[in-house]
Coordinates of C-alpha atoms in Angstrom, one line a residue:
X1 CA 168.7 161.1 -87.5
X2 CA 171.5 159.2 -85.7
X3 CA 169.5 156.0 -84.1
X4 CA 166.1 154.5 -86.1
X5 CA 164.4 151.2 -86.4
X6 CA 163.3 149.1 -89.1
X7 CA 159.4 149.2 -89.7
X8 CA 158.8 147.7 -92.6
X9 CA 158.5 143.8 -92.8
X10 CA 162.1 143.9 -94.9
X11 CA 164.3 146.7 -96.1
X12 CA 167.2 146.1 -98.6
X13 CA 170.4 146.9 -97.7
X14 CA 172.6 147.9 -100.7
X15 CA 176.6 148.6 -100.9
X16 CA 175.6 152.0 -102.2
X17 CA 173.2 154.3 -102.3
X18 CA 171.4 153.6 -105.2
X19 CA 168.6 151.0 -106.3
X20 CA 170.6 149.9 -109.1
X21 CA 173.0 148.8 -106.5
X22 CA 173.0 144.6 -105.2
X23 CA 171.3 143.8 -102.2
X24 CA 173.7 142.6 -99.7
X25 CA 171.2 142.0 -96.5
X26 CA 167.8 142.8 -95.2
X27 CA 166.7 144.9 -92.1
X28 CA 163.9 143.0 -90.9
X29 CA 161.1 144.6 -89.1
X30 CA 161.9 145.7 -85.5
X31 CA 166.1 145.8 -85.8
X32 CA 167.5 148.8 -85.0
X33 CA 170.2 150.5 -86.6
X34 CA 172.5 153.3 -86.0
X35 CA 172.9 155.9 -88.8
X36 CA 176.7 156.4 -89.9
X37 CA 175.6 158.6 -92.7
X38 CA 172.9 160.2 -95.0
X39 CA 173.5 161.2 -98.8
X40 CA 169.9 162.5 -99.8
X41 CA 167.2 159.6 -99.4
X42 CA 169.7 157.4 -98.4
X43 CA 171.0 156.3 -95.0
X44 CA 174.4 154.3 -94.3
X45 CA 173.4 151.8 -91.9
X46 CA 175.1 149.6 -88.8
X47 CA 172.2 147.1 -87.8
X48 CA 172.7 146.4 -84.1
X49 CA 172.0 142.7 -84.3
X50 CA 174.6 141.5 -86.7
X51 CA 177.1 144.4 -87.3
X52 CA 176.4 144.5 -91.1
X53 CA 176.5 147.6 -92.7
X54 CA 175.4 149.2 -96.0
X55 CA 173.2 151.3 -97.5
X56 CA 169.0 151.6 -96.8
X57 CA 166.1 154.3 -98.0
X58 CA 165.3 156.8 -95.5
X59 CA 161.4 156.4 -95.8
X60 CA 161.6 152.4 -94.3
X61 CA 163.3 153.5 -91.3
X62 CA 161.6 155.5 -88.1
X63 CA 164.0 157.1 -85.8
X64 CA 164.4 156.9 -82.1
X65 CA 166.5 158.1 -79.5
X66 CA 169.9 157.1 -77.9
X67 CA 168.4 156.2 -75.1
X68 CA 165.5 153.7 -76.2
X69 CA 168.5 152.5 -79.3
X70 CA 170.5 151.6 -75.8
X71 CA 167.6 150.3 -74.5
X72 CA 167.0 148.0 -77.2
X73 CA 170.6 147.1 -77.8
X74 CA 171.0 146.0 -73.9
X75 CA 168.2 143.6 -74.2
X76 CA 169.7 140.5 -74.6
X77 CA 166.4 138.2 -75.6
X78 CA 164.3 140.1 -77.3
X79 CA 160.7 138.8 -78.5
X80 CA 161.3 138.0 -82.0
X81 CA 158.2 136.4 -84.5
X82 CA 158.4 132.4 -85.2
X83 CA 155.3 132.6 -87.7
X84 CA 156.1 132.1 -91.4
X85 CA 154.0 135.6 -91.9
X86 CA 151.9 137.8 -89.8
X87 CA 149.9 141.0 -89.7
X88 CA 150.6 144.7 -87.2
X89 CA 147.9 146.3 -86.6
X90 CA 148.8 150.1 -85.5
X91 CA 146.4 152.4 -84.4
X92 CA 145.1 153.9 -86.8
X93 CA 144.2 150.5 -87.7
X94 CA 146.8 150.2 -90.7
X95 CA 148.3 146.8 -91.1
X96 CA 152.2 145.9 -91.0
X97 CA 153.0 142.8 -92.9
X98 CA 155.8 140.6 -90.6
X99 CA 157.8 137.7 -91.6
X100 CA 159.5 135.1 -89.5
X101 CA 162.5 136.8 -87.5
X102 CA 161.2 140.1 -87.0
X103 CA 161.4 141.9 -83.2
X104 CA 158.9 143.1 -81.3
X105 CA 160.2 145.4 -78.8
X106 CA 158.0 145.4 -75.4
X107 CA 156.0 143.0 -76.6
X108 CA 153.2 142.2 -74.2
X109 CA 152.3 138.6 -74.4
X110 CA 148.4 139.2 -72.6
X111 CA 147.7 141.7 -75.7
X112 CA 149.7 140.5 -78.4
X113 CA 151.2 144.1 -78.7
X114 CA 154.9 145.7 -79.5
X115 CA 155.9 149.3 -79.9
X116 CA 158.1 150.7 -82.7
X117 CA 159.5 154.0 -81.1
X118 CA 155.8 155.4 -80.1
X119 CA 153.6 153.5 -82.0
X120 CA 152.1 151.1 -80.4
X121 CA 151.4 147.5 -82.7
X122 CA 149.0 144.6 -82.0
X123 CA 149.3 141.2 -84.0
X124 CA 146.7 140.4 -85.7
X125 CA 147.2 136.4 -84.6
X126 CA 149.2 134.4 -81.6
X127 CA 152.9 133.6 -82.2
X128 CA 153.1 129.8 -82.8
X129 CA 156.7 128.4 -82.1
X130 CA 157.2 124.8 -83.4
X131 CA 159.1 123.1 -80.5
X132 CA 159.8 122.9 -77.4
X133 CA 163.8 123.0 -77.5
X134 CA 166.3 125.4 -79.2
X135 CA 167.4 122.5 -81.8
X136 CA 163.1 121.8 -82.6
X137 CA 162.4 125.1 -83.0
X138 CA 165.7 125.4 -85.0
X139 CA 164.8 122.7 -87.5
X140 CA 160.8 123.0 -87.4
X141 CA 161.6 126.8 -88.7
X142 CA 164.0 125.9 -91.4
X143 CA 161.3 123.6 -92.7
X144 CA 158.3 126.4 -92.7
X145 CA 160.6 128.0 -95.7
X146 CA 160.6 125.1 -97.7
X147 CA 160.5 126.0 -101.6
X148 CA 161.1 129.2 -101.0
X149 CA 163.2 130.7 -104.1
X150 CA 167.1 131.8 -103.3
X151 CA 168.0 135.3 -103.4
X152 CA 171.5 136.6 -103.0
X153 CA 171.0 139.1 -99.7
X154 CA 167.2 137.5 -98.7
X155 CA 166.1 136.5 -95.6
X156 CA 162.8 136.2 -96.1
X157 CA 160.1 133.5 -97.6
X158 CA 160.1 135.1 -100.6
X159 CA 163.5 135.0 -101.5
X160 CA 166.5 134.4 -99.2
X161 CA 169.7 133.0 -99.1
X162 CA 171.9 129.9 -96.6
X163 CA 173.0 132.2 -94.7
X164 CA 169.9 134.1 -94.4
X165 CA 167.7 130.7 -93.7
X166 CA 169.9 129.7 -90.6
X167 CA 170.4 133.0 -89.6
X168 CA 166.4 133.6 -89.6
X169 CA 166.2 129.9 -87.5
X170 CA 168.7 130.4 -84.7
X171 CA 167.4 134.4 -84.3
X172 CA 163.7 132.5 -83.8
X173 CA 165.7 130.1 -81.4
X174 CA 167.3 133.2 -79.3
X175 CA 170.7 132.6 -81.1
X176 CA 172.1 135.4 -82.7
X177 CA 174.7 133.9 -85.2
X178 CA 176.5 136.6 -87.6
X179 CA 175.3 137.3 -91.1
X180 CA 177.4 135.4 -93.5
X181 CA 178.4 132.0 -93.8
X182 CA 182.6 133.2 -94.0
X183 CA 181.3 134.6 -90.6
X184 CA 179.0 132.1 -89.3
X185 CA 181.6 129.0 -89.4
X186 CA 183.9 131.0 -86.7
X187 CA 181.6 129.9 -84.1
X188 CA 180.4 127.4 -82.0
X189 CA 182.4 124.0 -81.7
X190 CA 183.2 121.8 -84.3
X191 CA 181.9 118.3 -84.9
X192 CA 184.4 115.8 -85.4
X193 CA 182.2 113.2 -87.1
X194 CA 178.9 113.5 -89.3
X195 CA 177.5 110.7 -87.1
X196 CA 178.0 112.7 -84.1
X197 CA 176.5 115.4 -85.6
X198 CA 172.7 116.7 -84.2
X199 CA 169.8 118.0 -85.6
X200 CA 170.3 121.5 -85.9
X201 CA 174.1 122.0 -86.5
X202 CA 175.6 123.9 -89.3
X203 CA 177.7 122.2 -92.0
X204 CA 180.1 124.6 -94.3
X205 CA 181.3 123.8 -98.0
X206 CA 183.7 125.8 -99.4
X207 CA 185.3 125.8 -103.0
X208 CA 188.5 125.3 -104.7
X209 CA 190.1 127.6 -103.3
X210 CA 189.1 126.5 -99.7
X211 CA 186.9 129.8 -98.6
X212 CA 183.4 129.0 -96.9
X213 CA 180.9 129.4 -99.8
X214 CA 177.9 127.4 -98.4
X215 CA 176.2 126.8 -94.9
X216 CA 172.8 124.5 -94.3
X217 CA 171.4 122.9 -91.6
X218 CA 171.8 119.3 -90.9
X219 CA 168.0 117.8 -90.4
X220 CA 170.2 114.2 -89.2
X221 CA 173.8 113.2 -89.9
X222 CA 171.8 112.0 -93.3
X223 CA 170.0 114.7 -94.6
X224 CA 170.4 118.6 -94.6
X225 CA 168.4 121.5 -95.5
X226 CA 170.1 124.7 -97.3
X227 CA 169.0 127.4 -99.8
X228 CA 170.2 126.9 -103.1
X229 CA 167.9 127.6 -105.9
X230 CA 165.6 127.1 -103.5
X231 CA 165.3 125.7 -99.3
X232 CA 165.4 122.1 -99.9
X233 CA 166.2 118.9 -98.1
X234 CA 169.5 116.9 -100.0
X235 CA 171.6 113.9 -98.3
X236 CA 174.9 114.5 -97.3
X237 CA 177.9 112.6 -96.2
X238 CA 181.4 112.7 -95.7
X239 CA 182.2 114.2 -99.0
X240 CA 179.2 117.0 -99.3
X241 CA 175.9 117.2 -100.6
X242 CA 174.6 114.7 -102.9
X243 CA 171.8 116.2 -104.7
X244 CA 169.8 112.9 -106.1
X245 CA 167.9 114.9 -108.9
X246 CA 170.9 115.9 -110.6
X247 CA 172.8 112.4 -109.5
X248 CA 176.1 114.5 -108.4
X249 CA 177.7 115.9 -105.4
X250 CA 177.2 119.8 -105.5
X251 CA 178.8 121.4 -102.2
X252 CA 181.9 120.2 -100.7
X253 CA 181.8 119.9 -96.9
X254 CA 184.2 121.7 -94.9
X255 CA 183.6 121.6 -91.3
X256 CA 180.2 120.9 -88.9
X257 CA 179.9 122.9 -86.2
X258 CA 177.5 122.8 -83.1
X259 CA 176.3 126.4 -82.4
X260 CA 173.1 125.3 -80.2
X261 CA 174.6 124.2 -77.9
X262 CA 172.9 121.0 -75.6

């Protein structure tokens, strides 16, 4: 197996091959990957979308060819899934759960369906996208994963991390931003001012030692939302985030950076 795509609704990705290992990333439904090696149930993965690489069980993964991993890698907006959850439907009538920021290759908008290699899926309900441009749909995303818990690697509503939550919004946008906040702050262009910032740009904290430790996304130059403990709104200003239950400042801001564009 050189080429396969993800069909489970998230698949940990570890540094090694074991389950003991930390999870760095998720797969999400629909991403393909290319297979850099195999060491018994274990594949080493490169997922197409964001480069990242690591470590992924065999049995969540279904392979494909070069040709339709081209295929997919050449499309440049693919469909991908706005809803907070959803169901697949295959056909043997065997249900898929889906999370927001899944693909669905070929999807056909008339029957609701997507293929995954040659199984053909149908969603069990319409995609709903909150708003009507990318910087709506942006913010109106981060907010369906409010309270959701943080977890190191997650990126999805039942445990995911800051980079993960504005990774997951711009890829429901049609942005594809890297993985990791280090990563994530190389792009776009910066903000000079927090008044001149917009709904939907990305502030970066970083620590004492001045490396990129934190990304959220600003709701208004006044208010942000971020995963830490959990995706919450906090105020922020020129010095950081000022969390008002805890009466303190808890991330230092570093830089603002429009990556939407408009």
């Amino acid at each position: 197996m050189k080429y396969a795509i993800a069909c489970s609704a998230v698949i940990p990705v570890r540094p090694e091959p074991s389950e003991k290992a930390e999870m760095l990333t998720e797969v999400m439904f629909g991403e393909h990957v290319e297979i850099l090696e195999t060491t018994g149930n274990w594949a080493k993965i490169r997922n197409a979308f964001d480069g990242y690489e690591g470590w992924s069980d065999k049995k969540t993964l279904v392979e494909i060819s070069e040709t339709n991993f081209i295929e997919l890698k050449l499309k440049s907006n693919p469909f991908v899934l706005p809803n907070l959850f959803g169901y697949a439907i295959d056909e043997k009538e065997s249900a898929y759960l889906l999370s927001a920021g899944c693909t669905l290759p070929e999807y056909n908008e008339e029957e609701l369906s997507f293929k995954i290699g040659s199984k053909r899926f149908c969603l069990s309900q319409p995609p709903a996208f909150r708003g009507n441009t990318i910087r709506e749909i942006i913010i109106n995303s981060a907010q369906t994963f409010l309270n959701s818990p943080y977890l190191w690697g997650g990126k999805n509503p039942f445990g995911i991390d800051c980079s993960g939550l504005s990774q997951i919004c711009y890829k429901i946008a049609g942005i594809k931003i890297p993985r990791d906040a280090s990563q994530q702050v190389k792009i776009g262009v910066p903000v000079s001012f927090l008044e001149n910032a917009k709904p939907g740009d990305l502030a970066f904290f970083d620590n004492d030692e001045g490396n990129i430790t934190h990304v959220g996304i600003l709701l208004s130059p006044a208010k942000i939302i971020h995963s830490s403990g959990k995706v919450h709104t906090d105020n922020i200003d020129h010095q950081g985030i000022y969390n008002n239950d805890l009466k303190k400042y808890t991330h230092k801001l570093r830089v603002i950076m429009n990556v939407a564009g408009e």
